[in-house]
């Protein structure tokens, strides 16, 4: 296909716009390398990726350096080659500080409070005391082993996890989402309260939220829960908007966003437990009768086959909710990160390969981000819908 | 496996934050929003019902007014018809009366003329009788004096009669 001149210019501009964004991932990767190796010489991968950022043409001397890259790597084994898996995994996992970028070899990150109860009692301090590899009152971040990346202490020559309720990156992300939700919904609610008129139709923020709330209420909650849907609407709406906001914020690549909130199993576990409680605490008598004494031939109940299956079903439903949300969001994040890693993984292969792979990577990233935007809504919608269905199933009335 | 193990600290924060947000929103935000949406929905529904009723009423009134107009039209036609009939009758009556009056006047005139003619004739007859008597008197007088004179008298008398 022959692209017209305008199209070519557009694509070059797009790349120029997209690449600075990608460079933050590069910085992240560099940061990881720095944290794992105390002294870090300039890695050839980074030089090349930097020159790849400046434009699609690469000067001949950097091409020469690219050719020399394997040699340099051979001479200096401490110069770690770019490790996409490590970078992706480190992004997906939680961290004690909120890394923003690395500028000229210096990490710019927001230190977050660490709250731990070690063998010496409670300790509260900022994470910058230990993220650089330091030790604070016997506490440090494990570099390897089963507690890799977590705060540990050495007790009797043993690495042990203290009780750790640090405000990690994900925890801060949760608080950001909660703050956004509180501001949004309390502002909207005030707009209604201020004009206590029956025919008041809100505009702006309240109007937007009303549209969202009403569409979720009418298309999901009302049909799935059944007649007393208003009792469960606050929980379901909170869950929906929490997941939706977290998903959207997770797609924003810079500071208040970027945290992998709903792609963290602890978060989805709490959400699933909340649904579990909503289902089972408010279940009707018929719901429990259907579980423990279902309407099946007696021999299926005498050997308690059906009750056991039904009882397991109580737990598999929220478990599926937990895994679905977690896996979807985590997969989305890993795919976007992996695609961005293509740029840096091909950096030592020369200008032509790296340039074309960069273009492909950016195209895929644009596509994936669009897809993830859809997924962000879809997963929140699916979670809310299934929660509504489970709640609705627990609201059965005896049918005669 | 690290990703699949929920960390205790995060569970704590998530539970706390989610519970707080849920409680605040469930108490201060969603009931207000949902309540006002429901209220507005009811208001709109009732307004629509009221509009429907009003529309029905308007349609009824329209029908009624059309009925009234039709009735009035009918009445108008009837009145006009009656007016035309009575006008014709009045005109006819008037012409009959005028006819009678005219013929009465004519008859009266004719009768008067007849009477006057009679009177004139009677008068003329009297005059003629008087003249005849005077003539007879004069003739008698002339006869008595002379025959020539009588002749002259006779001619005079005849002239006199002719003159009168």
XYZ file of C-alpha atoms in Angstrom:
564
model
C 0.000 0.000 0.000
C 1.407 3.368 -0.940
C 0.896 5.941 1.735
C 0.390 9.504 0.700
C 2.859 12.117 1.847
C 0.450 13.559 4.415
C -0.080 10.148 5.935
C 3.633 9.597 6.231
C 4.084 12.943 7.960
C 1.210 12.120 10.281
C 2.724 8.806 11.241
C 6.114 10.364 11.920
C 4.422 12.960 14.124
C 2.508 10.239 15.901
C 5.707 8.386 16.601
C 7.375 11.526 17.840
C 4.471 12.043 20.211
C 4.246 8.472 21.357
C 7.901 7.827 21.954
C 8.439 10.173 24.902
C 5.672 8.226 26.602
C 7.437 5.013 25.848
C 10.654 6.424 27.218
C 9.211 6.361 30.706
C 9.032 2.604 30.392
C 12.648 2.661 29.341
C 13.475 4.715 32.389
C 11.607 2.202 34.466
C 13.657 -0.589 33.020
C 16.805 1.348 33.710
C 15.634 1.937 37.235
C 15.135 -1.751 37.748
C 18.608 -2.393 36.545
C 19.923 0.190 38.978
C 18.093 -1.239 41.951
C 19.375 -4.712 41.267
C 22.972 -3.727 40.577
C 24.484 -1.169 42.881
C 26.933 0.317 40.378
C 25.521 0.659 36.924
C 27.646 1.532 33.914
C 25.895 2.997 30.915
C 24.348 0.079 29.169
C 24.546 -0.038 25.377
C 20.896 -0.906 25.235
C 19.970 2.357 26.841
C 22.144 4.478 24.594
C 20.562 2.920 21.594
C 17.079 3.234 22.861
C 17.729 6.894 23.642
C 18.994 7.510 20.150
C 15.998 5.644 18.841
C 13.794 8.114 20.693
C 15.375 11.154 19.141
C 14.205 10.188 15.698
C 13.943 7.394 13.280
C 17.320 8.034 11.664
C 20.229 6.920 13.694
C 23.657 8.484 13.198
C 26.302 6.134 11.914
C 28.383 6.226 15.068
C 25.524 4.963 17.198
C 25.016 2.211 14.633
C 28.622 1.344 15.200
C 27.968 1.286 18.926
C 25.018 -0.982 18.316
C 27.352 -3.326 16.506
C 29.707 -3.162 19.440
C 26.964 -3.907 21.918
C 27.410 -7.649 22.259
C 31.105 -7.104 22.648
C 30.609 -4.589 25.428
C 28.189 -6.959 27.086
C 30.779 -9.655 26.874
C 33.461 -7.480 28.456
C 31.266 -6.092 31.185
C 28.937 -8.818 32.446
C 27.488 -6.479 35.116
C 25.832 -4.468 32.314
C 22.611 -6.415 32.351
C 20.858 -6.846 29.026
C 17.318 -5.532 28.882
C 15.058 -7.996 30.619
C 11.438 -7.535 29.495
C 10.046 -10.176 31.803
C 11.568 -8.579 34.866
C 10.334 -5.151 33.841
C 6.790 -6.340 33.212
C 6.644 -8.353 36.399
C 7.969 -5.477 38.453
C 5.332 -3.174 37.066
C 2.565 -5.648 37.778
C 3.749 -6.218 41.324
C 3.334 -3.737 44.119
C 6.184 -1.458 45.237
C 7.027 0.588 48.297
C 7.581 3.843 46.415
C 5.808 5.423 43.512
C 8.321 5.662 40.735
C 7.627 8.486 38.314
C 10.611 8.635 35.994
C 14.355 8.422 35.822
C 16.053 11.567 34.635
C 19.754 11.413 33.758
C 20.295 8.367 35.920
C 18.433 9.782 38.928
C 15.225 8.175 40.069
C 12.394 10.517 40.651
C 9.890 8.747 42.816
C 7.466 9.602 45.577
C 8.430 7.910 48.821
C 5.453 6.318 50.535
C 4.994 5.539 54.206
C 6.061 2.113 55.366
C 4.136 0.777 58.333
C 5.440 -2.499 59.744
C 5.393 -4.384 62.993
C 8.700 -6.199 63.208
C 10.137 -8.169 66.093
C 11.157 -4.818 67.586
C 7.681 -3.322 67.480
C 5.843 -0.914 65.187
C 7.867 1.178 62.765
C 6.611 3.969 60.543
C 9.030 5.587 58.128
C 9.254 6.775 54.549
C 10.180 4.230 51.962
C 13.173 6.187 50.592
C 15.187 4.928 53.560
C 15.157 1.401 52.202
C 14.289 1.508 48.481
C 17.862 2.329 47.504
C 19.026 -0.902 49.106
C 19.322 0.569 52.614
C 18.455 -0.980 55.942
C 16.337 0.699 58.575
C 16.151 -0.832 62.051
C 16.931 -4.250 60.674
C 14.337 -3.930 57.920
C 15.266 -4.102 54.258
C 13.772 -5.108 50.939
C 14.582 -8.681 49.996
C 16.372 -8.896 46.647
C 15.744 -12.567 46.138
C 14.098 -15.564 47.700
C 10.454 -16.161 48.424
C 9.931 -12.599 49.715
C 11.581 -10.858 46.784
C 10.678 -7.178 46.644
C 9.055 -7.228 50.089
C 10.260 -5.775 53.364
C 11.902 -8.441 55.506
C 13.970 -8.629 58.645
C 16.555 -11.135 59.730
C 15.552 -12.996 62.847
C 17.876 -15.812 63.990
C 19.491 -15.879 60.544
C 16.094 -16.319 58.953
C 14.434 -13.931 56.539
C 11.062 -13.122 58.026
C 8.142 -10.990 56.869
C 7.014 -8.529 59.517
C 3.370 -7.530 59.722
C 3.326 -5.112 56.850
C 0.513 -2.600 56.306
C 2.621 -0.145 54.341
C 0.892 2.332 52.078
C 2.316 0.798 48.937
C 1.870 2.074 45.408
C -1.297 0.025 44.939
C -2.651 1.077 48.330
C -2.057 4.703 47.359
C -3.747 4.031 44.037
C -6.749 2.703 45.965
C -6.807 5.834 48.095
C -6.597 8.020 44.980
C -9.529 6.172 43.433
C -11.493 6.449 46.672
C -10.767 10.174 46.874
C -11.873 10.670 43.267
C -15.080 8.723 43.890
C -15.883 10.610 47.073
C -15.303 13.972 45.399
C -17.319 13.044 42.316
C -20.322 11.546 44.027
C -20.534 13.891 46.974
C -20.324 16.850 44.571
C -23.067 15.336 42.469
C -25.195 14.594 45.520
C -24.768 18.173 46.726
C -26.034 19.473 43.393
C -29.276 17.577 44.007
C -29.506 18.560 47.623
C -28.918 22.234 46.913
C -31.835 22.409 44.531
C -34.397 20.316 46.227
C -36.788 20.469 43.296
C -38.677 17.559 41.930
C -38.158 18.601 38.324
C -34.463 19.492 38.698
C -32.480 17.943 35.896
C -28.751 18.268 36.568
C -26.165 19.331 34.039
C -22.410 18.895 33.984
C -20.826 16.434 36.397
C -24.014 15.457 38.168
C -25.718 14.961 34.810
C -22.916 12.747 33.557
C -22.895 10.675 36.729
C -26.659 10.439 36.715
C -26.535 9.129 33.183
C -23.953 6.500 34.153
C -25.732 5.562 37.374
C -29.101 5.389 35.695
C -27.871 3.282 32.814
C -26.154 0.812 35.157
C -29.193 0.784 37.384
C -31.648 0.230 34.550
C -29.653 -2.151 32.391
C -27.898 -4.213 35.073
C -29.062 -3.855 38.629
C -32.814 -3.634 38.180
C -33.229 -6.628 35.841
C -30.652 -8.824 37.604
C -31.411 -8.235 41.271
C -35.175 -8.110 41.066
C -37.685 -6.261 43.130
C -35.640 -4.984 46.074
C -32.815 -3.747 43.907
C -32.651 -0.410 45.700
C -31.313 -2.145 48.795
C -28.286 -3.438 46.904
C -27.845 -0.574 44.455
C -25.409 1.418 46.633
C -23.019 -1.521 46.967
C -23.232 -2.510 43.317
C -22.763 1.068 42.149
C -19.825 1.569 44.494
C -18.237 -1.619 43.204
C -18.866 -0.628 39.594
C -17.418 2.823 39.918
C -14.508 1.638 42.021
C -13.533 -0.920 39.399
C -14.212 1.451 36.527
C -12.146 4.282 38.035
C -9.316 1.916 38.963
C -9.231 0.423 35.485
C -9.197 3.822 33.825
C -6.579 5.174 36.196
C -4.458 2.105 35.545
C -4.345 3.052 31.865
C -2.950 6.511 32.535
C 0.793 6.063 32.218
C 1.917 8.846 34.572
C 1.619 9.787 38.194
C -1.749 9.519 39.777
C -2.430 6.705 37.371
C -0.345 3.783 36.324
C -0.871 1.748 39.460
C -2.033 -1.763 38.752
C -4.983 -1.652 41.151
C -7.630 -4.023 39.839
C -4.861 -6.221 38.455
C -3.851 -6.964 42.007
C -5.414 -10.030 43.517
C -5.762 -8.534 46.992
C -8.035 -5.828 45.588
C -10.208 -8.206 43.602
C -10.291 -10.547 46.588
C -11.803 -7.840 48.777
C -14.331 -6.987 46.071
C -15.248 -10.644 45.658
C -15.610 -11.068 49.423
C -17.878 -8.030 49.486
C -20.092 -9.626 46.853
C -19.950 -12.917 48.745
C -21.187 -11.161 51.887
C -23.898 -9.299 49.977
C -25.100 -12.553 48.479
C -24.998 -14.740 51.557
C -25.859 -12.354 54.383
C -29.039 -11.241 52.652
C -29.966 -14.618 51.147
C -33.540 -15.709 51.699
C -34.662 -18.905 53.382
C -35.465 -20.409 49.981
C -31.930 -19.670 48.810
C -30.451 -21.710 51.652
C -33.024 -24.409 51.230
C -32.027 -24.724 47.579
C -28.418 -25.140 48.652
C -28.786 -27.629 51.483
C -31.995 -29.397 50.550
C -32.491 -28.831 46.827
C -35.478 -30.081 44.914
C -33.836 -33.253 43.562
C -34.435 -36.987 44.112
C -33.719 -37.984 47.705
C -30.812 -40.299 46.952
C -28.875 -37.302 45.631
C -29.378 -35.657 48.992
C -28.925 -38.727 51.195
C -25.373 -39.071 49.995
C -25.001 -35.292 50.162
C -23.888 -34.916 46.586
C -26.027 -31.998 45.534
C -25.674 -30.049 48.790
C -21.909 -30.375 48.556
C -21.878 -29.182 44.965
C -24.198 -26.311 45.802
C -22.135 -25.424 48.843
C -18.939 -25.333 46.805
C -20.847 -23.176 44.328
C -21.242 -20.513 46.999
C -17.495 -20.029 46.951
C -16.706 -20.642 43.309
C -18.913 -17.789 42.169
C -17.020 -15.030 43.986
C -13.775 -16.850 43.256
C -14.542 -16.602 39.549
C -15.344 -12.914 39.999
C -12.009 -12.380 41.709
C -9.972 -14.242 39.117
C -11.772 -12.774 36.120
C -11.189 -9.185 37.066
C -7.642 -9.790 38.244
C -6.617 -11.787 35.207
C -8.205 -9.434 32.685
C -6.643 -6.280 34.009
C -3.287 -7.890 34.717
C -3.223 -9.381 31.230
C -4.054 -6.015 29.699
C -1.247 -4.321 31.576
C 1.235 -7.051 30.698
C 0.339 -6.974 27.023
C 0.738 -3.213 26.770
C 4.025 -3.380 28.646
C 5.271 -6.289 26.589
C 4.481 -4.469 23.391
C 6.343 -1.438 24.613
C 9.235 -3.719 25.516
C 9.586 -4.624 21.829
C 11.150 -1.203 21.291
C 13.862 -1.755 23.895
C 14.379 -5.434 23.239
C 15.153 -4.719 19.576
C 17.291 -1.682 20.327
C 20.610 -3.486 19.762
C 19.517 -4.916 16.392
C 20.226 -1.749 14.438
C 18.346 1.254 13.232
C 16.239 -0.370 10.546
C 14.925 -3.178 12.692
C 14.503 -1.048 15.768
C 12.785 1.733 13.787
C 10.312 -0.561 12.118
C 9.678 -2.490 15.321
C 9.086 0.798 17.110
C 6.461 1.736 14.551
C 4.809 -1.651 14.924
C 5.000 -1.422 18.690
C 3.387 2.007 18.753
C 0.616 0.876 16.430
C -0.043 -2.121 18.634
C 0.093 0.003 21.757
C -2.504 2.387 20.359
C -4.676 -0.567 19.488
C -4.196 -2.214 22.873
C -4.917 0.983 24.740
C -8.178 1.340 22.841
C -8.996 -2.261 23.627
C -8.115 -1.790 27.285
C -10.382 1.242 27.402
C -13.188 -1.060 26.346
C -12.051 -3.729 28.782
C -11.914 -1.172 31.592
C -15.619 -0.560 31.189
C -16.494 -4.111 30.283
C -14.879 -5.704 33.327
C -16.511 -3.240 35.674
C -19.804 -3.933 33.922
C -19.339 -7.699 34.043
C -18.366 -7.661 37.707
C -21.419 -5.580 38.558
C -23.698 -7.687 36.412
C -22.542 -11.003 37.838
C -22.686 -9.638 41.375
C -26.237 -8.505 40.636
C -27.128 -11.894 39.226
C -25.709 -13.711 42.271
C -27.498 -11.347 44.617
C -30.672 -11.785 42.594
C -30.346 -15.563 42.780
C -30.066 -15.343 46.560
C -33.291 -13.326 46.692
C -35.500 -16.179 45.479
C -39.015 -16.317 46.801
C -40.928 -19.518 47.175
C -42.809 -20.072 43.966
C -46.064 -21.913 44.234
C 3.139 -17.123 42.151
C 3.910 -13.737 43.669
C 1.085 -12.128 41.752
C -1.415 -14.706 42.953
C -0.709 -14.263 46.657
C -2.712 -11.423 48.110
C -0.590 -9.307 50.392
C -1.933 -8.700 53.881
C -1.212 -4.989 53.952
C -3.043 -4.385 50.736
C -6.012 -6.455 51.922
C -6.134 -4.253 55.000
C -6.029 -0.986 53.062
C -8.424 -2.163 50.402
C -10.949 -3.407 52.951
C -10.687 -0.199 54.945
C -10.827 2.157 51.968
C -13.584 0.293 50.180
C -15.685 -0.041 53.319
C -15.314 3.660 54.137
C -16.112 4.747 50.595
C -19.055 2.369 50.437
C -20.475 3.563 53.751
C -20.063 7.247 52.888
C -21.506 6.885 49.411
C -24.294 4.592 50.594
C -25.254 7.140 53.223
C -24.666 10.508 51.601
C -24.502 10.106 47.841
C -26.453 7.279 46.247
C -29.706 7.583 48.201
C -29.894 11.271 47.303
C -29.099 10.714 43.652
C -31.309 7.652 43.260
C -34.073 9.239 45.303
C -34.130 12.365 43.230
C -33.982 10.366 40.021
C -36.913 8.249 41.195
C -38.822 11.317 42.307
C -38.233 12.981 38.976
C -39.312 9.833 37.190
C -42.541 9.780 39.160
C -43.021 13.485 38.526
C -42.538 12.992 34.814
C -44.887 10.011 34.802
C -47.566 11.898 36.670
C -47.059 14.898 34.418
C -47.484 12.702 31.397
C -50.648 11.248 32.880
C -51.931 14.723 33.634
C -51.076 15.801 30.116
C -52.956 12.822 28.761
C -55.993 13.697 30.847
C -55.751 17.313 29.777
C -55.456 16.278 26.185
C -58.550 14.131 26.548
C -60.329 17.029 28.140
C -59.298 19.341 25.339
C -60.479 16.815 22.801
C -63.812 16.562 24.637
C -64.119 20.318 24.720
C -63.308 20.488 21.047
C -66.040 17.987 20.340
C -68.434 19.913 22.539
C -67.659 23.221 20.900
C -68.063 21.679 17.491
C -71.430 20.381 18.613
C -72.388 23.822 19.836
C -71.279 25.408 16.600
C -73.224 22.865 14.599
C -76.320 23.501 16.720
C -75.961 27.225 16.307
C -75.571 26.781 12.586
C -78.731 24.744 12.457
C -80.585 27.334 14.507
C -79.322 30.089 12.281
C -80.582 28.296 9.218
C -83.942 27.760 10.878
C -84.185 31.386 11.939
C -83.246 32.616 8.497
C -85.796 30.316 6.955
C -88.474 31.554 9.306
C -87.487 35.127 8.652
C -87.754 34.570 4.927
C -91.183 32.992 5.298
C -92.484 35.713 7.515
C -91.047 38.356 5.214
C -92.787 36.779 2.248
C -95.985 36.505 4.198
C -95.776 40.114 5.316
C -95.075 41.253 1.794
C -97.923 39.153 0.476
C -100.267 40.439 3.182
C -99.220 43.982 2.516
C -99.793 43.667 -1.184
C -103.183 42.091 -0.618
C -104.105 44.905 1.750
C -102.831 47.501 -0.686
C -104.849 45.889 -3.423
C -107.939 46.005 -1.309
C -107.261 49.546 -0.280
C -106.662 50.568 -3.835
C -109.815 48.893 -5.058
C -111.704 50.366 -2.137
C -110.421 53.851 -3.039
C -111.201 53.295 -6.683
C -114.661 52.118 -5.824
C -115.138 55.044 -3.524
C -114.007 57.442 -6.278
C -116.213 55.782 -8.752
C -119.138 55.969 -6.357
C -118.459 59.650 -5.667
C -118.109 60.400 -9.333
C -121.381 58.616 -9.986
C -123.032 60.569 -7.248
C -121.638 63.825 -8.509
C -122.704 62.974 -12.019
C -126.152 62.221 -10.689
C -126.176 65.499 -8.847
C -125.015 67.383 -11.916
C -127.578 65.663 -14.016
C -130.274 66.367 -11.467
C -129.142 69.962 -11.322
C -129.082 70.181 -15.098
C -132.519 68.666 -15.253
C -133.763 71.270 -12.763
C -132.168 74.069 -14.781
C -133.725 72.688 -17.953
C -137.097 72.498 -16.235
C -136.692 76.087 -14.945
C -135.722 77.267 -18.438
C -138.622 75.408 -19.927
C -140.937 77.084 -17.398
C -139.420 80.529 -18.113
C -139.672 79.877 -21.860
C -143.231 78.824 -21.493
C -143.906 81.952 -19.453
C -142.261 84.210 -22.060
C -144.054 82.414 -24.915
C -147.256 82.834 -23.162
C -146.523 86.576 -22.602
C -145.483 87.069 -26.273
C -148.614 85.295 -27.553
C -150.575 87.546 -25.578
C -149.150 90.849 -27.100
C -148.407 90.296 -30.828
C -147.822 87.667 -33.274
C -144.747 89.315 -34.754
C -143.580 90.155 -31.454
C -144.459 86.697 -30.497
C -142.347 85.477 -33.363
C -139.427 87.656 -32.283
C -139.814 86.466 -28.767
C -139.880 82.898 -29.909
C -136.615 83.416 -31.733
C -135.110 85.214 -28.794
C -136.005 82.409 -26.496
C -134.575 79.881 -28.833
C -131.329 81.897 -28.932
C -131.319 82.177 -25.218
C -131.660 78.419 -24.835
C -128.970 77.905 -27.409
C -126.701 80.326 -25.565
C -127.213 78.664 -22.245
